[in-house]
Tab-separated table of C-alpha atoms in Angstrom:
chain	number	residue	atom	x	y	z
A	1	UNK	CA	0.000	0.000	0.000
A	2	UNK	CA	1.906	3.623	-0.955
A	3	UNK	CA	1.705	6.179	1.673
A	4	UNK	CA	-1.259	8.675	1.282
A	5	UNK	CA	-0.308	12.384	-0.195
A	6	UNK	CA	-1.753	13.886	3.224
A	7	UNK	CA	0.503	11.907	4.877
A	8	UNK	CA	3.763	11.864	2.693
A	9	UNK	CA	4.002	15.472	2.008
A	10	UNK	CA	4.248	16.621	5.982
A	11	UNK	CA	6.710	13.799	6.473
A	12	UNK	CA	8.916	15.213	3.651
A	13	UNK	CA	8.613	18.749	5.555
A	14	UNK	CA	9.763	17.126	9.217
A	15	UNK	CA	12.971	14.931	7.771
A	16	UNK	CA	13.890	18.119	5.299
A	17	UNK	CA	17.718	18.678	6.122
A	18	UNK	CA	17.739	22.082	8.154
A	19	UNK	CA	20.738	24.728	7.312
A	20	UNK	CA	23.325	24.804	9.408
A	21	UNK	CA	23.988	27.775	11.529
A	22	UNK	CA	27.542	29.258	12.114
A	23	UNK	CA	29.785	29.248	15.006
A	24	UNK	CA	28.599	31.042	18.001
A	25	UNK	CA	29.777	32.340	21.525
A	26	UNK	CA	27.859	34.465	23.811
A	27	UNK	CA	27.540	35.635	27.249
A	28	UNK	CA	24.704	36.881	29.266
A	29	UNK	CA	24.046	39.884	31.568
A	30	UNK	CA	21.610	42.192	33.213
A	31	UNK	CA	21.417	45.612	32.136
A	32	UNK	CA	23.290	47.857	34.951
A	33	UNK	CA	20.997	51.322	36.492
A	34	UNK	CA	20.555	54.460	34.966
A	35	UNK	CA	23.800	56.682	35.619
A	36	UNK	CA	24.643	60.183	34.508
A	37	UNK	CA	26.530	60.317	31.393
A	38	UNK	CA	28.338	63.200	30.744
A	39	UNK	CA	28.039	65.219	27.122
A	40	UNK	CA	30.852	67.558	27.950
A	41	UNK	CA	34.036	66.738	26.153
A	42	UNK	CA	35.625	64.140	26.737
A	43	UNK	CA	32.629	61.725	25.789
A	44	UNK	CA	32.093	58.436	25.454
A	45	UNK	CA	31.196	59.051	21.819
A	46	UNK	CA	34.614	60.465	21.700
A	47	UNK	CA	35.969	56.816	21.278
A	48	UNK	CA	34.390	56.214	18.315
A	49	UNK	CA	33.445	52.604	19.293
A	50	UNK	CA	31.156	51.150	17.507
A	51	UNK	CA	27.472	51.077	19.835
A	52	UNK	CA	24.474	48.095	19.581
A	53	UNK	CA	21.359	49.410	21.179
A	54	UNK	CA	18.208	46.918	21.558
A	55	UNK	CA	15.124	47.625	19.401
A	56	UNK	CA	13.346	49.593	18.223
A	57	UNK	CA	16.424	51.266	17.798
A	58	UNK	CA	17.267	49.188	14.780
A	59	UNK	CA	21.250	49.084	15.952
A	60	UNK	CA	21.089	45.365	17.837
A	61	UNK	CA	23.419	43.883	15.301
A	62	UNK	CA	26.241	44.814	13.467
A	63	UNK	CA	28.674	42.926	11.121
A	64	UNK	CA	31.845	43.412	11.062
A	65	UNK	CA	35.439	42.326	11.086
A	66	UNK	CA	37.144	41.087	14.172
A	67	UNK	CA	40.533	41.033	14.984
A	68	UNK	CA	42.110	37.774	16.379
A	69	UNK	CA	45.151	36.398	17.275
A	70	UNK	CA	47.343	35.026	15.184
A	71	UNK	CA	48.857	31.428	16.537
A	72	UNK	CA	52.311	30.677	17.196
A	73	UNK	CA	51.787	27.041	17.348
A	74	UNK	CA	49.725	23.881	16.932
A	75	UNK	CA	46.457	24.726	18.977
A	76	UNK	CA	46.069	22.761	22.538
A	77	UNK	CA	49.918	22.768	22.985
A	78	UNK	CA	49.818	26.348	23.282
A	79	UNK	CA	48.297	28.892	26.124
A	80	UNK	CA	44.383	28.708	25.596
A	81	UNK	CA	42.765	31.607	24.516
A	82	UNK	CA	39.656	31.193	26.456
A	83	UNK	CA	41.464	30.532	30.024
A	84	UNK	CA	43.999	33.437	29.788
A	85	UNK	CA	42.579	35.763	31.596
A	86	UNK	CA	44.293	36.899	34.649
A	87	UNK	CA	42.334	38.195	37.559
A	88	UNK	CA	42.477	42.255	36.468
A	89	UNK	CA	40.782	41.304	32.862
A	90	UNK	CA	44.245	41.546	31.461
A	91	UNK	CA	45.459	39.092	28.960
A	92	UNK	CA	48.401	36.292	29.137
A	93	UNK	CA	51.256	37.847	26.789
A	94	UNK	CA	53.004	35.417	25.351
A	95	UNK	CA	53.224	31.449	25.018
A	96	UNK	CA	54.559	28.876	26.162
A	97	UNK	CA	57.712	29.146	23.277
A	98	UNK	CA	58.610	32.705	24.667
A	99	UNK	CA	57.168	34.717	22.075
A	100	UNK	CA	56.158	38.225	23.342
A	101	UNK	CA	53.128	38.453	20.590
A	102	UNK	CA	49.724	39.059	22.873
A	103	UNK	CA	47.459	35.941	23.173
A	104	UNK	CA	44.263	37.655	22.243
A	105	UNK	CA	43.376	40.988	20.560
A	106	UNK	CA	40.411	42.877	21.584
A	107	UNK	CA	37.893	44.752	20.026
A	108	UNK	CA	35.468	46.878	22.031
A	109	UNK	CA	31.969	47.989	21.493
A	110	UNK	CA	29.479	50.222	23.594
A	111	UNK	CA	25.880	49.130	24.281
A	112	UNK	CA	23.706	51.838	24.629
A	113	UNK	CA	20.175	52.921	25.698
A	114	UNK	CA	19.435	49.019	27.921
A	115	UNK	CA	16.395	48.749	30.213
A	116	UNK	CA	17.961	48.509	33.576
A	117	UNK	CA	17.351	44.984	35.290
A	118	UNK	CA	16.402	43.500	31.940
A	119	UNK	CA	18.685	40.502	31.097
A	120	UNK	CA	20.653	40.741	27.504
A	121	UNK	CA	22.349	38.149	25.605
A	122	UNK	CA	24.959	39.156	23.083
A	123	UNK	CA	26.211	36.737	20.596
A	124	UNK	CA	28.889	36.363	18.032
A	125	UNK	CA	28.086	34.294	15.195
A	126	UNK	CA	31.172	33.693	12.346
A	127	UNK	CA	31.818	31.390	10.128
A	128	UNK	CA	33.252	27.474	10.560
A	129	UNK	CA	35.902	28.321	7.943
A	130	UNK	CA	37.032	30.883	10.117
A	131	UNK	CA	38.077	28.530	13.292
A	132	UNK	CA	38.692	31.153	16.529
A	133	UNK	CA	38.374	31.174	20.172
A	134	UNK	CA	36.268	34.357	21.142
A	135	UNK	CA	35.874	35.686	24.888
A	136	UNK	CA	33.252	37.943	25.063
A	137	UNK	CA	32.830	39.793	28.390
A	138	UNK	CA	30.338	42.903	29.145
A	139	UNK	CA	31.415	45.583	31.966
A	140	UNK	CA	29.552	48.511	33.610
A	141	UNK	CA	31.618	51.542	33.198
A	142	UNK	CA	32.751	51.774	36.855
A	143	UNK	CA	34.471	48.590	36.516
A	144	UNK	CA	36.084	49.661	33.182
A	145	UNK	CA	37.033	52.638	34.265
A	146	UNK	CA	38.831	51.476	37.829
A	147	UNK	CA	40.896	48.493	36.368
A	148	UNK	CA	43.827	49.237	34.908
A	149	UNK	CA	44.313	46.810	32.471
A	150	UNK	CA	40.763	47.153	30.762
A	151	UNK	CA	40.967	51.192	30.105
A	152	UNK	CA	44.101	50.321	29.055
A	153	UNK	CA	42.940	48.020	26.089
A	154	UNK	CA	40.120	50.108	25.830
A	155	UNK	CA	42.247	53.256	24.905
A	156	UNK	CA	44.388	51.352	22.747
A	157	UNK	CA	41.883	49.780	20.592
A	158	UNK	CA	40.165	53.353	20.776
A	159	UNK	CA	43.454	54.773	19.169
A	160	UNK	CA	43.052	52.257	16.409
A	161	UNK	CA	39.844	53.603	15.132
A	162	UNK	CA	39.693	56.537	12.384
A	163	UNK	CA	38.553	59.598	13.795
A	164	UNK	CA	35.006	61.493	13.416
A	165	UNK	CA	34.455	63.721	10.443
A	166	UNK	CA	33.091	66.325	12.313
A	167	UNK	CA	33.682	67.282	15.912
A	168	UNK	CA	30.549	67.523	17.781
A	169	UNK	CA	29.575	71.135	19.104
A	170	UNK	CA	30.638	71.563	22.601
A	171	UNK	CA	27.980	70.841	25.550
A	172	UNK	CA	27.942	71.099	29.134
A	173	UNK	CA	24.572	69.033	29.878
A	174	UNK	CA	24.176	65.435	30.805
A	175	UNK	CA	21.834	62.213	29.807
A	176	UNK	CA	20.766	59.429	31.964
A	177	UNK	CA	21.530	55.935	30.682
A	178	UNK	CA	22.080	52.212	31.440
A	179	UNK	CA	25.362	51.869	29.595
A	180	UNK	CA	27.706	49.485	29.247
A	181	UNK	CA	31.560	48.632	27.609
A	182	UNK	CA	31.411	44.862	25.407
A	183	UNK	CA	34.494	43.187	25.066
A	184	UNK	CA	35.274	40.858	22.562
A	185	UNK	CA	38.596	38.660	22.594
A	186	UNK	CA	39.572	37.013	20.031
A	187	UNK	CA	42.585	34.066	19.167
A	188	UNK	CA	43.005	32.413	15.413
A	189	UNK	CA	42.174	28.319	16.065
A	190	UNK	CA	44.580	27.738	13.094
A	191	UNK	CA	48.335	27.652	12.674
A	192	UNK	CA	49.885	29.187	9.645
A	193	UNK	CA	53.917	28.986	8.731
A	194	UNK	CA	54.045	33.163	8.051
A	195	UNK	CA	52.737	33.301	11.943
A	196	UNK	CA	55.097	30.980	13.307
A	197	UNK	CA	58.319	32.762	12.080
A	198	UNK	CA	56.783	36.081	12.577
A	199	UNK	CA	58.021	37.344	16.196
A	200	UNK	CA	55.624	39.888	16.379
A	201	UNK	CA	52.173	38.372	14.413
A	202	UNK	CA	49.618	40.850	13.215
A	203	UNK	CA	45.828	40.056	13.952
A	204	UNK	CA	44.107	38.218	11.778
A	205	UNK	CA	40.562	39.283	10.549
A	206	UNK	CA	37.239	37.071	11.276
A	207	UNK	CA	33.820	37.709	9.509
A	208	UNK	CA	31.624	37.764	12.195
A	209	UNK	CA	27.548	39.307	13.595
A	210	UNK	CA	27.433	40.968	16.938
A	211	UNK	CA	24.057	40.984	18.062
A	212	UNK	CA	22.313	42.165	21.212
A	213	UNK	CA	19.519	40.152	21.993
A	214	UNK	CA	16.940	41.339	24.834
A	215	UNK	CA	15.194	38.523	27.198
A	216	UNK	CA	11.617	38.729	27.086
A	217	UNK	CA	10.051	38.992	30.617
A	218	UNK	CA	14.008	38.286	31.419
A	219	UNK	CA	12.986	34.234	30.764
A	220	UNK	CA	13.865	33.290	27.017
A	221	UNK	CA	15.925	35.583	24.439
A	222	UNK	CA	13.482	37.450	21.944
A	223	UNK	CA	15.086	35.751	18.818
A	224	UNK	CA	14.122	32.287	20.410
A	225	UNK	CA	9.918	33.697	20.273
A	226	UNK	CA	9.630	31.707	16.266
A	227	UNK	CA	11.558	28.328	17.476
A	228	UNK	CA	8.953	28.244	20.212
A	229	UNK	CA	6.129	29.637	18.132
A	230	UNK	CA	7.408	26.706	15.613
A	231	UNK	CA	7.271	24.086	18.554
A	232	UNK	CA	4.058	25.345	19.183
A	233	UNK	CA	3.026	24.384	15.811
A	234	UNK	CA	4.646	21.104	14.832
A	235	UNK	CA	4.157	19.356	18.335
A	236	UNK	CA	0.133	19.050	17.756
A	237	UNK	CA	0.548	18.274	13.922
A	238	UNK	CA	3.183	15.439	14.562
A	239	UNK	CA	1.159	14.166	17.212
A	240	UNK	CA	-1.682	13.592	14.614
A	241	UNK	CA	0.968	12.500	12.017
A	242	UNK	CA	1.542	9.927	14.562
A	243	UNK	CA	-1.216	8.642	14.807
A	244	UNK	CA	-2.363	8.594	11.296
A	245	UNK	CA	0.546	6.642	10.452
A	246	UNK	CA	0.065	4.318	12.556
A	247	UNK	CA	-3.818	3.620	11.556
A	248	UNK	CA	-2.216	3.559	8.166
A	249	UNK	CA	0.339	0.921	9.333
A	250	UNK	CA	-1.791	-0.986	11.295
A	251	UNK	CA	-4.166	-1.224	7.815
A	252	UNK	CA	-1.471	-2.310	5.913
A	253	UNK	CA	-0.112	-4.935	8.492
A	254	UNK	CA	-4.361	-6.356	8.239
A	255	UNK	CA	-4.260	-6.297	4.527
A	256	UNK	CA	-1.356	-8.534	4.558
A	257	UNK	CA	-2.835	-10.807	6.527
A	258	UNK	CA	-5.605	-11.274	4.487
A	259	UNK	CA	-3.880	-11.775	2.123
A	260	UNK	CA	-1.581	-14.692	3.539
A	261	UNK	CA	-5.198	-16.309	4.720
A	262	UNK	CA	-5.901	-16.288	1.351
A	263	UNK	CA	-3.252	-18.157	0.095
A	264	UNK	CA	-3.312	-21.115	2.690
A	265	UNK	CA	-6.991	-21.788	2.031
């Protein structure tokens, strides 16, 4: 007996290969309170970082280029990137050969305008051709701005960046904000023979989406609402799938038995 169209066509749709989604590392954190943000010179926009805000903003993701790490030898016999991070936020220079090239390279971003107390999930997605260890870390600006060794890499990634085409106009008022610094560390998962005779290795650049993804009622990230709209969905139809295969089967398996009763008489 061939399987009926009302049956065959939803199977097709369940066992349909689904794409494969890229590499991903993320970290989650609640949005800090309101603070006073000063618009007198210096500024925050004065680092020119780039800045996700959550919708409806229309600035929660961003692609871009990372830089990472270039490694010095085969990976696992060298430091690893995701562990080498002392105490103060600073990273491990160096490996385990003696080369003085840093371990990780940061990149820094600013997220802007959060709903304080509401949790946020930021995620880097990149590409599986593109093998790297990422770190990704969010501070509150206090914390930034008391430990050493993250204003440090924040001021010398900030040098790094192109300036602003225009200076903005001088202002002495202030805003109120839940800001907060994102820090994204980044080490090349792949040996090459140009890094491991280079003393001093420049960064490698990874493909990669940054995206800022609010928790809804601070339970389940908003990007998560069509897989469990989906769920919602296919549970009740495969349930009935179910069991209309299985009248189907058990009509088959009484057919055949006819059939062989049939034949013996």
């Amino acid at each position: 007996m061939r399987l009926p169209l009302y049956l065959s066509v939803p199977l097709l749709i369940f066992i349909a290969p689904l794409p494969v989604a890229a590499n991903t590392e993320k970290t989650i954190f609640s949005a800090p309170d309101a603070r006073p943000i000063p618009l007198a010179h210096p500024t925050l926009a004065d680092l020119n970082l780039p800045v996700l805000m959550p919708l409806p903003q229309n600035a929660s993701q961003l692609r871009t280029h990372l830089a990472a790490a270039a490694a010095a030898g085969i990976p696992g016999l060298t430091n690893n990137p995701g562990t080498d991070l002392d105490e103060d936020g600073s990273h491990q220079d160096g490996d385990k050969a003696g080369n003085n090239a840093p371990s990780m390279f940061d990149t820094w971003m600013l997220l802007d305008n959060l709903t304080p107390g509401q949790r946020y999930e930021v995620r880097i997605c990149w590409a599986a051709t593109d093998p790297t260890n990422f770190a990704v870390t969010a501070y509150d600006l206090p914390t930034v701005f008391s430990t050493p060794a993250l204003i440090s890499s924040l001021a010398d990634y900030a040098n790094t960046l192109p300036p602003t085409s225009s200076p903005a106009s001088p202002s002495t008022d202030e805003r109120s904000a839940s800001v907060m610094f994102l820090r994204i560390s980044a080490a090349a998962d792949y040996v090459t023979s140009s890094a491991i005779s280079s003393a001093n290795r420049d960064p490698v650049l990874v493909l990669a989406d940054v995206i800022l993804d609010p928790f809804v009622y601070n339970i389940v990230p908003r990007s998560l609402l069509p897989t469990i709209a989906y769920l919602a969905i296919v549970a009740p139809l495969t349930l009935l799938l179910g069991r209309a295969l299985a009248v189907w089967m058990m009509g088959c398996a009484a057919e055949v038995n006819e059939e062989k009763t049939k034949k013996e008489q």
